[in-house]
């Protein structure tokens, strides 16, 4: 299996390290020709969603990636990646891929000082570590979206068809269960 990791900005190296530990081959997506290569899964990392969206368009990667996502490529989106996938963003007029019918709130927990760590139930995996850094949360979901986790009454993880999106950073905690579940699901 080969997993592509969007590597134009954000925390992509941490995801690559975890995938390598699981014997998964990684492909960094930095330019259009990278997106044209063969891969089985895609990670959209945390970082700055506005910058990532802008770079995806400037590097002519946006349409090809959207086609891959809509075509069924397995996707894991973390933090900013969730914002890239959201159909609506409550506090921002920009939308990006709009492939998950959810509404998100950017920087929902405040600035950097509002960052926090917790352990909460994630689907059938039990309690997993969750690190939130200037994180969004999902304000609402449409039909067909499965809610996987909530923290403080807010939705922080959801799955829709081939896409799993979380508002936290699983790559920072050393717990591989979420990745194993995603890769094998």
PDB file of C-alpha atoms in Angstrom:
ATOM      1  CA  UNK A   1       0.000   0.000   0.000  1.00  0.00           C
ATOM      2  CA  UNK A   2       1.129   3.546  -0.754  1.00  0.00           C
ATOM      3  CA  UNK A   3      -0.223   6.536   1.148  1.00  0.00           C
ATOM      4  CA  UNK A   4       0.152  10.031  -0.246  1.00  0.00           C
ATOM      5  CA  UNK A   5       0.656  12.868   2.224  1.00  0.00           C
ATOM      6  CA  UNK A   6      -0.046  16.455   1.208  1.00  0.00           C
ATOM      7  CA  UNK A   7       3.342  18.103   1.801  1.00  0.00           C
ATOM      8  CA  UNK A   8       2.889  21.727   0.762  1.00  0.00           C
ATOM      9  CA  UNK A   9       2.563  23.046   4.337  1.00  0.00           C
ATOM     10  CA  UNK A  10       1.822  21.753   7.808  1.00  0.00           C
ATOM     11  CA  UNK A  11       2.561  18.654   9.877  1.00  0.00           C
ATOM     12  CA  UNK A  12       3.148  16.158   7.065  1.00  0.00           C
ATOM     13  CA  UNK A  13       6.459  14.679   8.295  1.00  0.00           C
ATOM     14  CA  UNK A  14       4.869  13.397  11.507  1.00  0.00           C
ATOM     15  CA  UNK A  15       2.242  11.458   9.521  1.00  0.00           C
ATOM     16  CA  UNK A  16       4.934  10.018   7.261  1.00  0.00           C
ATOM     17  CA  UNK A  17       6.867   8.760  10.279  1.00  0.00           C
ATOM     18  CA  UNK A  18       3.812   6.939  11.649  1.00  0.00           C
ATOM     19  CA  UNK A  19       3.021   5.405   8.260  1.00  0.00           C
ATOM     20  CA  UNK A  20       6.636   4.249   7.861  1.00  0.00           C
ATOM     21  CA  UNK A  21       6.462   2.592  11.308  1.00  0.00           C
ATOM     22  CA  UNK A  22       3.525   0.576   9.979  1.00  0.00           C
ATOM     23  CA  UNK A  23       5.373  -0.456   6.824  1.00  0.00           C
ATOM     24  CA  UNK A  24       3.334   1.845   4.578  1.00  0.00           C
ATOM     25  CA  UNK A  25       5.134   3.427   1.633  1.00  0.00           C
ATOM     26  CA  UNK A  26       4.738   7.237   1.540  1.00  0.00           C
ATOM     27  CA  UNK A  27       4.494   9.617  -1.374  1.00  0.00           C
ATOM     28  CA  UNK A  28       4.814  13.348  -0.705  1.00  0.00           C
ATOM     29  CA  UNK A  29       2.443  15.479  -2.755  1.00  0.00           C
ATOM     30  CA  UNK A  30       4.312  18.700  -3.555  1.00  0.00           C
ATOM     31  CA  UNK A  31       3.380  19.336  -7.195  1.00  0.00           C
ATOM     32  CA  UNK A  32       0.831  18.311  -9.820  1.00  0.00           C
ATOM     33  CA  UNK A  33       2.927  15.440 -11.183  1.00  0.00           C
ATOM     34  CA  UNK A  34       2.976  13.870  -7.692  1.00  0.00           C
ATOM     35  CA  UNK A  35      -0.845  13.734  -7.629  1.00  0.00           C
ATOM     36  CA  UNK A  36      -0.785  11.930 -10.973  1.00  0.00           C
ATOM     37  CA  UNK A  37       1.215   9.044  -9.449  1.00  0.00           C
ATOM     38  CA  UNK A  38      -0.400   5.895  -8.079  1.00  0.00           C
ATOM     39  CA  UNK A  39      -1.445   5.853  -4.402  1.00  0.00           C
ATOM     40  CA  UNK A  40      -4.074   4.059  -2.343  1.00  0.00           C
ATOM     41  CA  UNK A  41      -4.736   6.493   0.493  1.00  0.00           C
ATOM     42  CA  UNK A  42      -4.343  10.199   1.193  1.00  0.00           C
ATOM     43  CA  UNK A  43      -3.545  12.222   4.317  1.00  0.00           C
ATOM     44  CA  UNK A  44      -4.433  15.903   4.494  1.00  0.00           C
ATOM     45  CA  UNK A  45      -2.395  17.153   7.483  1.00  0.00           C
ATOM     46  CA  UNK A  46      -2.879  19.896   9.998  1.00  0.00           C
ATOM     47  CA  UNK A  47      -1.372  23.272   9.329  1.00  0.00           C
ATOM     48  CA  UNK A  48      -2.988  26.406   7.938  1.00  0.00           C
ATOM     49  CA  UNK A  49      -6.004  25.574   5.768  1.00  0.00           C
ATOM     50  CA  UNK A  50      -6.030  28.945   4.000  1.00  0.00           C
ATOM     51  CA  UNK A  51      -2.393  28.553   2.949  1.00  0.00           C
ATOM     52  CA  UNK A  52      -2.884  24.915   1.955  1.00  0.00           C
ATOM     53  CA  UNK A  53      -5.954  25.768  -0.144  1.00  0.00           C
ATOM     54  CA  UNK A  54      -4.095  28.624  -1.851  1.00  0.00           C
ATOM     55  CA  UNK A  55      -1.048  26.455  -2.601  1.00  0.00           C
ATOM     56  CA  UNK A  56      -3.183  23.583  -3.910  1.00  0.00           C
ATOM     57  CA  UNK A  57      -4.654  25.966  -6.469  1.00  0.00           C
ATOM     58  CA  UNK A  58      -1.390  27.739  -7.334  1.00  0.00           C
ATOM     59  CA  UNK A  59       0.414  24.419  -7.826  1.00  0.00           C
ATOM     60  CA  UNK A  60      -2.468  23.136  -9.988  1.00  0.00           C
ATOM     61  CA  UNK A  61      -3.082  20.200  -7.636  1.00  0.00           C
ATOM     62  CA  UNK A  62      -6.574  21.116  -6.432  1.00  0.00           C
ATOM     63  CA  UNK A  63      -8.770  19.657  -9.187  1.00  0.00           C
ATOM     64  CA  UNK A  64      -6.821  16.398  -9.449  1.00  0.00           C
ATOM     65  CA  UNK A  65      -6.925  15.844  -5.685  1.00  0.00           C
ATOM     66  CA  UNK A  66     -10.637  16.621  -5.537  1.00  0.00           C
ATOM     67  CA  UNK A  67     -11.230  14.087  -8.318  1.00  0.00           C
ATOM     68  CA  UNK A  68      -9.231  11.455  -6.400  1.00  0.00           C
ATOM     69  CA  UNK A  69     -11.216  12.142  -3.206  1.00  0.00           C
ATOM     70  CA  UNK A  70     -14.569  12.058  -4.997  1.00  0.00           C
ATOM     71  CA  UNK A  71     -13.424   8.930  -6.843  1.00  0.00           C
ATOM     72  CA  UNK A  72     -13.113   6.983  -3.594  1.00  0.00           C
ATOM     73  CA  UNK A  73      -9.489   7.327  -2.489  1.00  0.00           C
ATOM     74  CA  UNK A  74      -9.339   6.657   1.253  1.00  0.00           C
ATOM     75  CA  UNK A  75      -8.697   9.972   3.066  1.00  0.00           C
ATOM     76  CA  UNK A  76      -7.597  10.882   6.587  1.00  0.00           C
ATOM     77  CA  UNK A  77      -7.819  14.620   7.242  1.00  0.00           C
ATOM     78  CA  UNK A  78      -6.495  16.145  10.457  1.00  0.00           C
ATOM     79  CA  UNK A  79      -7.214  19.652  11.780  1.00  0.00           C
ATOM     80  CA  UNK A  80      -6.674  21.908   8.730  1.00  0.00           C
ATOM     81  CA  UNK A  81      -7.399  18.882   6.531  1.00  0.00           C
ATOM     82  CA  UNK A  82     -10.891  18.744   8.048  1.00  0.00           C
ATOM     83  CA  UNK A  83     -11.414  22.371   7.007  1.00  0.00           C
ATOM     84  CA  UNK A  84     -10.250  21.547   3.468  1.00  0.00           C
ATOM     85  CA  UNK A  85     -12.887  18.801   3.194  1.00  0.00           C
ATOM     86  CA  UNK A  86     -15.802  20.665   4.820  1.00  0.00           C
ATOM     87  CA  UNK A  87     -18.741  21.682   2.667  1.00  0.00           C
ATOM     88  CA  UNK A  88     -19.267  24.807   4.796  1.00  0.00           C
ATOM     89  CA  UNK A  89     -17.086  26.866   7.137  1.00  0.00           C
ATOM     90  CA  UNK A  90     -19.095  28.840   9.682  1.00  0.00           C
ATOM     91  CA  UNK A  91     -16.600  31.665  10.223  1.00  0.00           C
ATOM     92  CA  UNK A  92     -14.956  31.822   6.790  1.00  0.00           C
ATOM     93  CA  UNK A  93     -16.430  32.488   3.353  1.00  0.00           C
ATOM     94  CA  UNK A  94     -13.829  30.281   1.623  1.00  0.00           C
ATOM     95  CA  UNK A  95     -14.462  26.612   0.994  1.00  0.00           C
ATOM     96  CA  UNK A  96     -12.065  24.172  -0.558  1.00  0.00           C
ATOM     97  CA  UNK A  97     -12.826  20.573  -1.590  1.00  0.00           C
ATOM     98  CA  UNK A  98     -16.321  20.603  -0.011  1.00  0.00           C
ATOM     99  CA  UNK A  99     -16.528  16.795  -0.117  1.00  0.00           C
ATOM    100  CA  UNK A 100     -17.894  16.142   3.387  1.00  0.00           C
ATOM    101  CA  UNK A 101     -21.356  17.548   4.147  1.00  0.00           C
ATOM    102  CA  UNK A 102     -20.445  19.192   7.435  1.00  0.00           C
ATOM    103  CA  UNK A 103     -20.144  22.736   8.734  1.00  0.00           C
ATOM    104  CA  UNK A 104     -16.958  23.495  10.680  1.00  0.00           C
ATOM    105  CA  UNK A 105     -15.799  26.382  12.836  1.00  0.00           C
ATOM    106  CA  UNK A 106     -12.153  27.396  12.348  1.00  0.00           C
ATOM    107  CA  UNK A 107     -10.008  28.027  15.450  1.00  0.00           C
ATOM    108  CA  UNK A 108     -13.026  26.996  17.517  1.00  0.00           C
ATOM    109  CA  UNK A 109     -11.075  26.639  20.754  1.00  0.00           C
ATOM    110  CA  UNK A 110      -9.300  29.981  20.419  1.00  0.00           C
ATOM    111  CA  UNK A 111      -5.715  30.908  19.751  1.00  0.00           C
ATOM    112  CA  UNK A 112      -2.571  28.872  20.435  1.00  0.00           C
ATOM    113  CA  UNK A 113      -3.021  29.302  24.195  1.00  0.00           C
ATOM    114  CA  UNK A 114      -6.381  27.525  23.894  1.00  0.00           C
ATOM    115  CA  UNK A 115      -4.660  24.340  22.741  1.00  0.00           C
ATOM    116  CA  UNK A 116      -5.221  21.265  24.911  1.00  0.00           C
ATOM    117  CA  UNK A 117      -4.838  17.501  25.301  1.00  0.00           C
ATOM    118  CA  UNK A 118      -7.490  15.009  26.327  1.00  0.00           C
ATOM    119  CA  UNK A 119      -8.382  11.336  25.974  1.00  0.00           C
ATOM    120  CA  UNK A 120     -11.880  10.577  24.717  1.00  0.00           C
ATOM    121  CA  UNK A 121     -13.895   7.787  23.125  1.00  0.00           C
ATOM    122  CA  UNK A 122     -13.319   7.365  19.380  1.00  0.00           C
ATOM    123  CA  UNK A 123     -15.838   5.072  17.717  1.00  0.00           C
ATOM    124  CA  UNK A 124     -15.180   1.477  18.761  1.00  0.00           C
ATOM    125  CA  UNK A 125     -11.482   2.088  19.502  1.00  0.00           C
ATOM    126  CA  UNK A 126     -12.043   3.172  23.090  1.00  0.00           C
ATOM    127  CA  UNK A 127     -10.406   6.253  24.536  1.00  0.00           C
ATOM    128  CA  UNK A 128      -7.591   7.633  22.413  1.00  0.00           C
ATOM    129  CA  UNK A 129      -5.271  10.600  22.988  1.00  0.00           C
ATOM    130  CA  UNK A 130      -6.326  13.821  21.257  1.00  0.00           C
ATOM    131  CA  UNK A 131      -4.155  16.925  20.945  1.00  0.00           C
ATOM    132  CA  UNK A 132      -5.965  20.084  19.821  1.00  0.00           C
ATOM    133  CA  UNK A 133      -3.898  22.993  18.460  1.00  0.00           C
ATOM    134  CA  UNK A 134      -5.884  26.015  17.231  1.00  0.00           C
ATOM    135  CA  UNK A 135      -8.379  23.347  16.266  1.00  0.00           C
ATOM    136  CA  UNK A 136     -11.692  23.494  14.462  1.00  0.00           C
ATOM    137  CA  UNK A 137     -14.717  21.486  15.434  1.00  0.00           C
ATOM    138  CA  UNK A 138     -17.715  20.300  13.468  1.00  0.00           C
ATOM    139  CA  UNK A 139     -20.799  22.381  14.191  1.00  0.00           C
ATOM    140  CA  UNK A 140     -23.264  20.275  12.219  1.00  0.00           C
ATOM    141  CA  UNK A 141     -23.431  17.206  10.001  1.00  0.00           C
ATOM    142  CA  UNK A 142     -25.763  16.234   7.182  1.00  0.00           C
ATOM    143  CA  UNK A 143     -27.325  12.868   6.454  1.00  0.00           C
ATOM    144  CA  UNK A 144     -24.844  10.068   5.869  1.00  0.00           C
ATOM    145  CA  UNK A 145     -22.101  11.479   8.103  1.00  0.00           C
ATOM    146  CA  UNK A 146     -21.079   9.215  10.985  1.00  0.00           C
ATOM    147  CA  UNK A 147     -19.992  11.010  14.152  1.00  0.00           C
ATOM    148  CA  UNK A 148     -16.935   9.229  15.580  1.00  0.00           C
ATOM    149  CA  UNK A 149     -15.953  11.398  18.560  1.00  0.00           C
ATOM    150  CA  UNK A 150     -17.067  14.358  20.639  1.00  0.00           C
ATOM    151  CA  UNK A 151     -15.178  16.508  23.129  1.00  0.00           C
ATOM    152  CA  UNK A 152     -16.837  19.054  25.412  1.00  0.00           C
ATOM    153  CA  UNK A 153     -20.093  18.522  23.547  1.00  0.00           C
ATOM    154  CA  UNK A 154     -18.514  19.321  20.163  1.00  0.00           C
ATOM    155  CA  UNK A 155     -18.039  16.924  17.249  1.00  0.00           C
ATOM    156  CA  UNK A 156     -14.306  16.406  16.674  1.00  0.00           C
ATOM    157  CA  UNK A 157     -14.276  13.382  14.344  1.00  0.00           C
ATOM    158  CA  UNK A 158     -16.540  12.171  11.556  1.00  0.00           C
ATOM    159  CA  UNK A 159     -16.572   9.765   8.648  1.00  0.00           C
ATOM    160  CA  UNK A 160     -18.341  10.183   5.329  1.00  0.00           C
ATOM    161  CA  UNK A 161     -17.960   7.488   2.709  1.00  0.00           C
ATOM    162  CA  UNK A 162     -14.190   7.197   2.054  1.00  0.00           C
ATOM    163  CA  UNK A 163     -13.248  10.236   4.164  1.00  0.00           C
ATOM    164  CA  UNK A 164     -12.347  10.360   7.847  1.00  0.00           C
ATOM    165  CA  UNK A 165     -11.817  13.815   9.304  1.00  0.00           C
ATOM    166  CA  UNK A 166     -10.637  14.739  12.798  1.00  0.00           C
ATOM    167  CA  UNK A 167     -10.050  18.131  14.362  1.00  0.00           C
ATOM    168  CA  UNK A 168      -7.143  16.943  16.500  1.00  0.00           C
ATOM    169  CA  UNK A 169      -3.592  15.781  15.754  1.00  0.00           C
ATOM    170  CA  UNK A 170      -3.275  11.965  16.115  1.00  0.00           C
ATOM    171  CA  UNK A 171       0.255  12.144  14.701  1.00  0.00           C
ATOM    172  CA  UNK A 172       1.521  13.822  17.884  1.00  0.00           C
ATOM    173  CA  UNK A 173       0.585  11.145  20.419  1.00  0.00           C
ATOM    174  CA  UNK A 174       2.311   7.895  19.449  1.00  0.00           C
ATOM    175  CA  UNK A 175      -0.973   5.941  19.556  1.00  0.00           C
ATOM    176  CA  UNK A 176      -1.323   4.032  16.280  1.00  0.00           C
ATOM    177  CA  UNK A 177      -4.866   2.705  16.754  1.00  0.00           C
ATOM    178  CA  UNK A 178      -6.576   5.450  14.740  1.00  0.00           C
ATOM    179  CA  UNK A 179      -4.179   4.912  11.806  1.00  0.00           C
ATOM    180  CA  UNK A 180      -4.570   1.133  11.949  1.00  0.00           C
ATOM    181  CA  UNK A 181      -8.370   1.474  12.030  1.00  0.00           C
ATOM    182  CA  UNK A 182      -8.305   3.949   9.117  1.00  0.00           C
ATOM    183  CA  UNK A 183      -5.928   1.914   6.968  1.00  0.00           C
ATOM    184  CA  UNK A 184      -7.824  -1.331   7.549  1.00  0.00           C
ATOM    185  CA  UNK A 185     -11.334   0.146   7.348  1.00  0.00           C
TER     186      UNK A 185
END
